[in-house]
mmCIF file of C-alpha atoms in Angstrom:
data_model
loop_
_atom_site.group_PDB
_atom_site.id
_atom_site.type_symbol
_atom_site.label_atom_id
_atom_site.label_comp_id
_atom_site.label_asym_id
_atom_site.label_seq_id
_atom_site.Cartn_x
_atom_site.Cartn_y
_atom_site.Cartn_z
ATOM 1 C CA MET A 1 13.846 241.735 130.406
ATOM 2 C CA LYS A 2 14.813 245.297 129.401
ATOM 3 C CA HIS A 3 15.008 246.285 133.072
ATOM 4 C CA ALA A 4 17.192 243.277 133.854
ATOM 5 C CA GLN A 5 19.471 244.109 130.930
ATOM 6 C CA ALA A 6 19.765 247.717 132.157
ATOM 7 C CA VAL A 7 20.772 246.465 135.600
ATOM 8 C CA ALA A 8 23.348 244.133 134.020
ATOM 9 C CA GLY A 9 24.696 247.028 131.963
ATOM 10 C CA THR A 10 25.119 249.116 135.119
ATOM 11 C CA LEU A 11 27.046 246.302 136.803
ATOM 12 C CA VAL A 12 29.313 245.924 133.780
ATOM 13 C CA GLU A 13 29.941 249.682 133.754
ATOM 14 C CA ALA A 14 30.875 249.501 137.443
ATOM 15 C CA LEU A 15 33.343 246.618 136.996
ATOM 16 C CA PRO A 16 36.480 248.630 136.082
ATOM 17 C CA TYR A 17 35.859 250.985 139.005
ATOM 18 C CA LEU A 18 35.392 248.078 141.395
ATOM 19 C CA GLN A 19 38.694 246.642 140.185
ATOM 20 C CA ARG A 20 40.458 250.004 140.363
ATOM 21 C CA PHE A 21 39.369 250.841 143.911
ATOM 22 C CA ALA A 22 39.517 247.349 145.458
ATOM 23 C CA ASP A 23 41.246 247.581 148.856
ATOM 24 C CA GLN A 24 41.563 251.359 148.421
ATOM 25 C CA THR A 25 40.430 253.920 151.005
ATOM 26 C CA ILE A 26 37.854 256.585 150.207
ATOM 27 C CA VAL A 27 37.298 259.351 152.768
ATOM 28 C CA ILE A 28 33.814 260.866 152.723
ATOM 29 C CA LYS A 29 32.729 264.097 154.403
ATOM 30 C CA TYR A 30 29.055 263.559 155.224
ATOM 31 C CA GLY A 31 26.937 266.676 155.655
ATOM 32 C CA GLY A 32 24.080 268.835 154.401
ATOM 33 C CA HIS A 33 20.610 267.524 153.505
ATOM 34 C CA ALA A 34 21.997 263.992 153.190
ATOM 35 C CA MET A 35 22.230 263.986 157.003
ATOM 36 C CA VAL A 36 18.712 265.336 157.543
ATOM 37 C CA GLU A 37 16.216 263.761 155.129
ATOM 38 C CA GLU A 38 15.236 260.208 156.069
ATOM 39 C CA GLU A 39 15.342 258.849 152.514
ATOM 40 C CA LEU A 40 18.802 260.309 151.920
ATOM 41 C CA LYS A 41 20.096 259.021 155.257
ATOM 42 C CA ALA A 42 18.941 255.520 154.328
ATOM 43 C CA SER A 43 20.458 255.666 150.827
ATOM 44 C CA PHE A 44 23.771 256.931 152.246
ATOM 45 C CA ALA A 45 23.928 254.054 154.743
ATOM 46 C CA THR A 46 23.161 251.567 151.968
ATOM 47 C CA ASP A 47 25.832 253.070 149.697
ATOM 48 C CA ILE A 48 28.486 252.878 152.415
ATOM 49 C CA THR A 49 27.581 249.283 153.227
ATOM 50 C CA LEU A 50 27.726 248.296 149.557
ATOM 51 C CA LEU A 51 31.123 249.943 149.047
ATOM 52 C CA LYS A 52 32.548 248.019 151.990
ATOM 53 C CA GLN A 53 30.953 244.780 150.785
ATOM 54 C CA VAL A 54 32.666 245.024 147.367
ATOM 55 C CA GLY A 55 36.108 245.613 148.899
ATOM 56 C CA ILE A 56 36.383 249.410 149.067
ATOM 57 C CA ASN A 57 37.233 250.965 152.446
ATOM 58 C CA PRO A 58 35.041 254.000 153.240
ATOM 59 C CA VAL A 59 36.016 256.313 156.103
ATOM 60 C CA ILE A 60 33.328 258.811 157.122
ATOM 61 C CA VAL A 61 33.831 262.227 158.706
ATOM 62 C CA HIS A 62 30.557 263.957 159.540
ATOM 63 C CA GLY A 63 29.363 267.426 160.380
ATOM 64 C CA GLY A 64 26.458 268.451 162.591
ATOM 65 C CA GLY A 65 26.123 272.230 162.614
ATOM 66 C CA PRO A 66 22.303 272.350 162.390
ATOM 67 C CA GLN A 67 21.925 269.825 165.207
ATOM 68 C CA ILE A 68 24.306 271.842 167.404
ATOM 69 C CA GLY A 69 22.341 274.997 166.648
ATOM 70 C CA GLN A 70 19.048 273.333 167.566
ATOM 71 C CA LEU A 71 20.308 272.185 170.953
ATOM 72 C CA LEU A 72 21.885 275.568 171.728
ATOM 73 C CA LYS A 73 18.552 277.199 170.935
ATOM 74 C CA LYS A 74 16.733 274.782 173.249
ATOM 75 C CA ILE A 75 18.925 275.750 176.188
ATOM 76 C CA GLY A 76 18.607 279.437 175.348
ATOM 77 C CA LYS A 77 22.193 280.010 174.220
ATOM 78 C CA GLN A 78 22.730 282.400 171.316
ATOM 79 C CA ALA A 79 24.949 281.093 168.513
ATOM 80 C CA GLU A 80 27.673 283.467 167.304
ATOM 81 C CA PHE A 81 29.779 283.161 164.155
ATOM 82 C CA ILE A 82 32.898 284.984 162.985
ATOM 83 C CA ASP A 83 34.047 284.448 159.391
ATOM 84 C CA GLY A 84 31.710 281.467 159.184
ATOM 85 C CA MET A 85 33.180 279.752 162.251
ATOM 86 C CA ARG A 86 31.209 279.104 165.422
ATOM 87 C CA VAL A 87 32.478 280.989 168.477
ATOM 88 C CA THR A 88 32.938 278.149 170.951
ATOM 89 C CA ASP A 89 33.256 278.921 174.650
ATOM 90 C CA SER A 90 33.592 276.127 177.227
ATOM 91 C CA GLU A 91 29.828 275.617 177.593
ATOM 92 C CA THR A 92 29.319 275.551 173.823
ATOM 93 C CA MET A 93 32.217 273.100 173.436
ATOM 94 C CA ASP A 94 30.449 270.713 175.821
ATOM 95 C CA ILE A 95 27.332 270.927 173.639
ATOM 96 C CA VAL A 96 29.361 270.493 170.429
ATOM 97 C CA GLU A 97 31.085 267.397 171.766
ATOM 98 C CA MET A 98 27.857 265.922 173.114
ATOM 99 C CA VAL A 99 25.996 266.439 169.824
ATOM 100 C CA LEU A 100 28.788 265.445 167.420
ATOM 101 C CA ALA A 101 30.413 262.544 169.277
ATOM 102 C CA GLY A 102 27.162 261.392 170.859
ATOM 103 C CA LEU A 103 23.861 262.062 169.126
ATOM 104 C CA VAL A 104 24.902 262.554 165.479
ATOM 105 C CA ASN A 105 27.749 260.044 165.403
ATOM 106 C CA LYS A 106 25.743 257.231 166.935
ATOM 107 C CA GLU A 107 22.773 257.822 164.637
ATOM 108 C CA ILE A 108 25.038 257.430 161.580
ATOM 109 C CA VAL A 109 26.598 254.298 163.076
ATOM 110 C CA ALA A 110 23.158 252.843 163.776
ATOM 111 C CA ASN A 111 21.938 253.571 160.235
ATOM 112 C CA ILE A 112 24.932 251.822 158.657
ATOM 113 C CA ASN A 113 24.645 248.852 160.991
ATOM 114 C CA LYS A 114 20.932 248.623 160.179
ATOM 115 C CA ALA A 115 21.852 248.496 156.471
ATOM 116 C CA GLY A 116 24.105 245.507 157.176
ATOM 117 C CA GLY A 117 27.455 247.248 157.659
ATOM 118 C CA LYS A 118 29.818 247.175 160.637
ATOM 119 C CA ALA A 119 30.320 250.793 161.654
ATOM 120 C CA VAL A 120 32.300 252.076 164.644
ATOM 121 C CA GLY A 121 31.890 255.618 165.967
ATOM 122 C CA LEU A 122 34.938 257.661 166.967
ATOM 123 C CA SER A 123 35.858 261.180 167.923
ATOM 124 C CA GLY A 124 39.309 262.655 167.483
ATOM 125 C CA LYS A 125 40.050 261.782 171.108
ATOM 126 C CA ASP A 126 39.709 258.039 170.551
ATOM 127 C CA GLY A 127 43.078 256.406 170.095
ATOM 128 C CA GLY A 128 44.676 259.845 169.823
ATOM 129 C CA LEU A 129 43.157 260.079 166.353
ATOM 130 C CA ILE A 130 43.169 263.872 165.868
ATOM 131 C CA CYS A 131 45.710 266.047 167.636
ATOM 132 C CA ALA A 132 44.545 269.669 167.403
ATOM 133 C CA ARG A 133 45.862 273.161 167.932
ATOM 134 C CA LYS A 134 43.912 276.310 168.706
ATOM 135 C CA LEU A 135 42.828 278.268 165.627
ATOM 136 C CA LYS A 136 43.385 282.013 165.700
ATOM 137 C CA ILE A 137 41.773 284.490 163.331
ATOM 138 C CA GLU A 138 43.801 287.471 162.189
ATOM 139 C CA ARG A 139 42.259 290.658 160.828
ATOM 140 C CA ASN A 140 43.998 293.676 159.462
ATOM 141 C CA ALA A 141 43.185 296.753 161.540
ATOM 142 C CA PRO A 142 44.122 300.138 159.991
ATOM 143 C CA GLU A 143 44.635 301.672 163.421
ATOM 144 C CA LEU A 144 47.109 298.956 164.456
ATOM 145 C CA ASP A 145 50.620 298.169 163.218
ATOM 146 C CA VAL A 146 50.000 294.418 163.486
ATOM 147 C CA PRO A 147 46.964 292.262 162.645
ATOM 148 C CA GLU A 148 44.238 291.976 165.275
ATOM 149 C CA ILE A 149 43.994 288.499 166.824
ATOM 150 C CA ILE A 150 40.406 287.361 167.388
ATOM 151 C CA ASP A 151 39.819 284.585 169.925
ATOM 152 C CA ILE A 152 36.910 282.342 168.917
ATOM 153 C CA GLY A 153 37.387 279.908 171.794
ATOM 154 C CA HIS A 154 37.661 276.142 171.443
ATOM 155 C CA VAL A 155 37.980 276.091 167.666
ATOM 156 C CA GLY A 156 40.982 274.236 166.316
ATOM 157 C CA TYR A 157 42.791 272.907 163.292
ATOM 158 C CA VAL A 158 44.322 269.489 162.632
ATOM 159 C CA HIS A 159 47.924 269.311 163.840
ATOM 160 C CA SER A 160 48.396 265.584 163.266
ATOM 161 C CA VAL A 161 46.422 262.400 162.556
ATOM 162 C CA ASN A 162 47.123 258.983 164.068
ATOM 163 C CA ALA A 163 45.962 256.739 161.236
ATOM 164 C CA GLY A 164 46.867 253.499 163.006
ATOM 165 C CA ILE A 165 43.460 253.026 164.594
ATOM 166 C CA LEU A 166 41.754 253.534 161.223
ATOM 167 C CA ARG A 167 44.017 250.962 159.577
ATOM 168 C CA LEU A 168 43.139 248.444 162.290
ATOM 169 C CA LEU A 169 39.430 249.023 161.805
ATOM 170 C CA GLU A 170 39.752 248.715 158.020
ATOM 171 C CA HIS A 171 41.686 245.478 158.377
ATOM 172 C CA ASP A 172 38.939 244.009 160.582
ATOM 173 C CA ARG A 173 36.222 245.036 158.094
ATOM 174 C CA PHE A 174 34.824 247.879 160.223
ATOM 175 C CA ILE A 175 33.690 251.253 158.859
ATOM 176 C CA PRO A 176 35.056 254.224 160.868
ATOM 177 C CA VAL A 177 32.603 257.087 161.476
ATOM 178 C CA ILE A 178 34.452 260.122 162.842
ATOM 179 C CA ALA A 179 33.157 263.167 164.723
ATOM 180 C CA PRO A 180 35.404 266.218 164.039
ATOM 181 C CA VAL A 181 36.427 266.853 167.635
ATOM 182 C CA GLY A 182 40.168 267.013 168.291
ATOM 183 C CA TYR A 183 42.240 267.416 171.422
ATOM 184 C CA HIS A 184 45.532 268.918 172.554
ATOM 185 C CA LYS A 185 47.920 266.295 173.903
ATOM 186 C CA ALA A 186 49.508 268.549 176.489
ATOM 187 C CA ASP A 187 46.371 269.599 178.376
ATOM 188 C CA GLY A 188 43.627 267.366 176.940
ATOM 189 C CA GLN A 189 41.605 270.368 175.813
ATOM 190 C CA SER A 190 38.875 269.624 173.271
ATOM 191 C CA TYR A 191 38.587 271.554 170.013
ATOM 192 C CA ASN A 192 35.789 271.857 167.478
ATOM 193 C CA ILE A 193 37.248 271.458 163.963
ATOM 194 C CA ASN A 194 35.658 272.030 160.583
ATOM 195 C CA ALA A 195 34.642 268.621 159.205
ATOM 196 C CA ASP A 196 35.941 269.389 155.696
ATOM 197 C CA LEU A 197 39.392 270.117 157.138
ATOM 198 C CA VAL A 198 39.345 266.901 159.173
ATOM 199 C CA ALA A 199 38.305 264.821 156.159
ATOM 200 C CA SER A 200 41.040 266.373 154.007
ATOM 201 C CA ALA A 201 43.720 265.759 156.651
ATOM 202 C CA ILE A 202 42.647 262.152 157.221
ATOM 203 C CA ALA A 203 42.532 261.461 153.476
ATOM 204 C CA ALA A 204 46.077 262.791 153.131
ATOM 205 C CA GLU A 205 47.365 260.768 156.084
ATOM 206 C CA LEU A 206 45.769 257.561 154.775
ATOM 207 C CA GLY A 207 46.927 258.156 151.204
ATOM 208 C CA ALA A 208 43.310 257.765 150.138
ATOM 209 C CA ALA A 209 42.304 257.116 146.550
ATOM 210 C CA LYS A 210 39.560 259.717 146.893
ATOM 211 C CA LEU A 211 38.245 262.474 149.131
ATOM 212 C CA ILE A 212 34.534 263.141 148.599
ATOM 213 C CA LEU A 213 32.671 266.109 150.102
ATOM 214 C CA LEU A 214 28.883 265.704 150.149
ATOM 215 C CA THR A 215 27.276 269.137 149.895
ATOM 216 C CA ASP A 216 23.986 270.821 149.020
ATOM 217 C CA VAL A 217 25.211 272.034 145.621
ATOM 218 C CA ALA A 218 25.741 270.193 142.345
ATOM 219 C CA GLY A 219 29.471 270.968 142.360
ATOM 220 C CA VAL A 220 31.561 273.845 141.013
ATOM 221 C CA LEU A 221 29.775 275.992 138.437
ATOM 222 C CA ASN A 222 31.447 278.097 135.750
ATOM 223 C CA LYS A 223 30.466 281.686 134.878
ATOM 224 C CA GLU A 224 27.576 280.360 132.756
ATOM 225 C CA LYS A 225 26.308 278.435 135.803
ATOM 226 C CA GLU A 226 27.158 275.131 134.156
ATOM 227 C CA LEU A 227 28.605 272.264 136.157
ATOM 228 C CA CYS A 228 32.356 271.708 135.781
ATOM 229 C CA SER A 229 32.720 267.927 135.776
ATOM 230 C CA SER A 230 36.510 268.112 136.241
ATOM 231 C CA LEU A 231 39.053 270.782 137.158
ATOM 232 C CA SER A 232 42.835 270.820 137.368
ATOM 233 C CA THR A 233 44.563 272.633 140.206
ATOM 234 C CA ALA A 234 45.576 275.453 137.851
ATOM 235 C CA GLN A 235 42.042 275.870 136.508
ATOM 236 C CA THR A 236 40.621 275.923 140.015
ATOM 237 C CA LYS A 237 43.041 278.605 141.196
ATOM 238 C CA ASP A 238 42.156 280.728 138.171
ATOM 239 C CA MET A 239 38.446 280.424 139.003
ATOM 240 C CA ILE A 240 39.093 281.530 142.567
ATOM 241 C CA ALA A 241 41.199 284.460 141.374
ATOM 242 C CA ASP A 242 38.540 285.738 138.956
ATOM 243 C CA GLY A 243 35.685 285.314 141.439
ATOM 244 C CA THR A 244 33.919 282.415 139.714
ATOM 245 C CA ILE A 245 34.478 280.340 142.845
ATOM 246 C CA ALA A 246 33.523 282.538 145.797
ATOM 247 C CA GLY A 247 32.102 282.648 149.309
ATOM 248 C CA GLY A 248 31.620 279.401 151.204
ATOM 249 C CA MET A 249 32.704 277.322 148.227
ATOM 250 C CA ILE A 250 36.301 278.574 148.494
ATOM 251 C CA PRO A 251 37.232 276.685 151.706
ATOM 252 C CA LYS A 252 35.628 273.483 150.397
ATOM 253 C CA VAL A 253 37.534 273.740 147.129
ATOM 254 C CA GLN A 254 40.739 274.538 149.024
ATOM 255 C CA CYS A 255 40.315 271.376 151.102
ATOM 256 C CA CYS A 256 40.122 269.415 147.855
ATOM 257 C CA LEU A 257 43.238 271.097 146.446
ATOM 258 C CA ASP A 258 45.147 270.503 149.698
ATOM 259 C CA ALA A 259 44.215 266.813 149.665
ATOM 260 C CA VAL A 260 45.283 266.325 146.041
ATOM 261 C CA SER A 261 48.515 268.220 146.693
ATOM 262 C CA ALA A 262 49.213 265.902 149.642
ATOM 263 C CA GLY A 263 48.902 262.788 147.474
ATOM 264 C CA VAL A 264 45.199 261.919 147.501
ATOM 265 C CA GLY A 265 44.325 260.512 144.075
ATOM 266 C CA GLN A 266 41.259 262.657 143.402
ATOM 267 C CA ALA A 267 38.959 264.946 145.364
ATOM 268 C CA HIS A 268 35.272 265.488 144.639
ATOM 269 C CA ILE A 269 32.484 267.869 145.544
ATOM 270 C CA ILE A 270 29.139 266.173 144.890
ATOM 271 C CA ASP A 271 25.455 266.819 145.521
ATOM 272 C CA GLY A 272 24.360 264.839 148.558
ATOM 273 C CA ARG A 273 20.732 265.665 147.776
ATOM 274 C CA VAL A 274 20.867 263.112 144.936
ATOM 275 C CA PRO A 275 19.948 259.613 146.170
ATOM 276 C CA HIS A 276 22.909 257.211 145.900
ATOM 277 C CA ALA A 277 25.196 260.086 144.857
ATOM 278 C CA LEU A 278 28.237 258.219 146.192
ATOM 279 C CA LEU A 279 27.696 255.190 143.981
ATOM 280 C CA LEU A 280 26.984 257.357 140.956
ATOM 281 C CA GLU A 281 30.232 259.280 141.469
ATOM 282 C CA ILE A 282 32.493 256.351 142.280
ATOM 283 C CA LEU A 283 31.128 253.547 140.101
ATOM 284 C CA THR A 284 29.771 255.162 136.916
ATOM 285 C CA ASP A 285 31.323 256.870 133.907
ATOM 286 C CA ALA A 286 29.284 260.070 134.176
ATOM 287 C CA GLY A 287 29.592 260.883 137.888
ATOM 288 C CA VAL A 288 27.458 263.557 139.571
ATOM 289 C CA GLY A 289 29.779 266.352 140.697
ATOM 290 C CA THR A 290 33.149 268.049 140.242
ATOM 291 C CA VAL A 291 36.409 266.111 140.450
ATOM 292 C CA PHE A 292 39.752 267.782 141.215
ATOM 293 C CA ALA A 293 43.113 266.359 140.168
ATOM 294 C CA GLU A 294 46.674 267.703 139.951
ATOM 295 C CA ALA A 295 46.977 267.558 136.160
#
């Protein structure tokens, strides 16, 4: 009886969140250990299916860096990174597209469908979803009067998002699963785009209630290494300025700030290593990560 009462209490706690987010869109960047460990993959698929079943519209953007690296290693191609971004020549771009839009995307779709959902896999090329532009890296060179331009190949950024196809899928009760591969309209060239950036751009275009980044960290930590459950934009910028937020966390946090600035209700960084982290963050009072909001 005590167990049943605890379950009932959890459902009651979830009720106001279910009412608040009914018919709302939540964009989720899926990555890290949650994409690798079998138990976590199953719990993620179940969470997504449940959210859709109760009237929330999840949109998934996934990564796949480790899987790309494994295949490149198998074919004897050395991976190269500059400022954390994969140098992507034409051959590597073929591998990236094959792994992201093929292998990884279809596995996620299959897992959700197995859990009882109706998932549809897309890349940025489908329906003109993600129009991209080539990303250029600039570095200051003391011996030059202008910054040095570094070409990292077929790496891009989001120029525009065609949200129409996602709206159609949502309306017909499908769950979009998006590989972060964009294209240039003029020449059809494919571009590899950081999944966090794609998720942030799509959340902004859809006017999503939430953007959620699944990571392998608990969230943003303060100087005492304690989890910050919530941060305003001003607080976050101060933590970047004083070095509390540093390294690879900066671009993730910036994606959250950009999304909130563009009208997304809230942005979250949560620990995807925690089973059912999505449900805990969205449908409970405590949550499991860091939430960012304008105020």
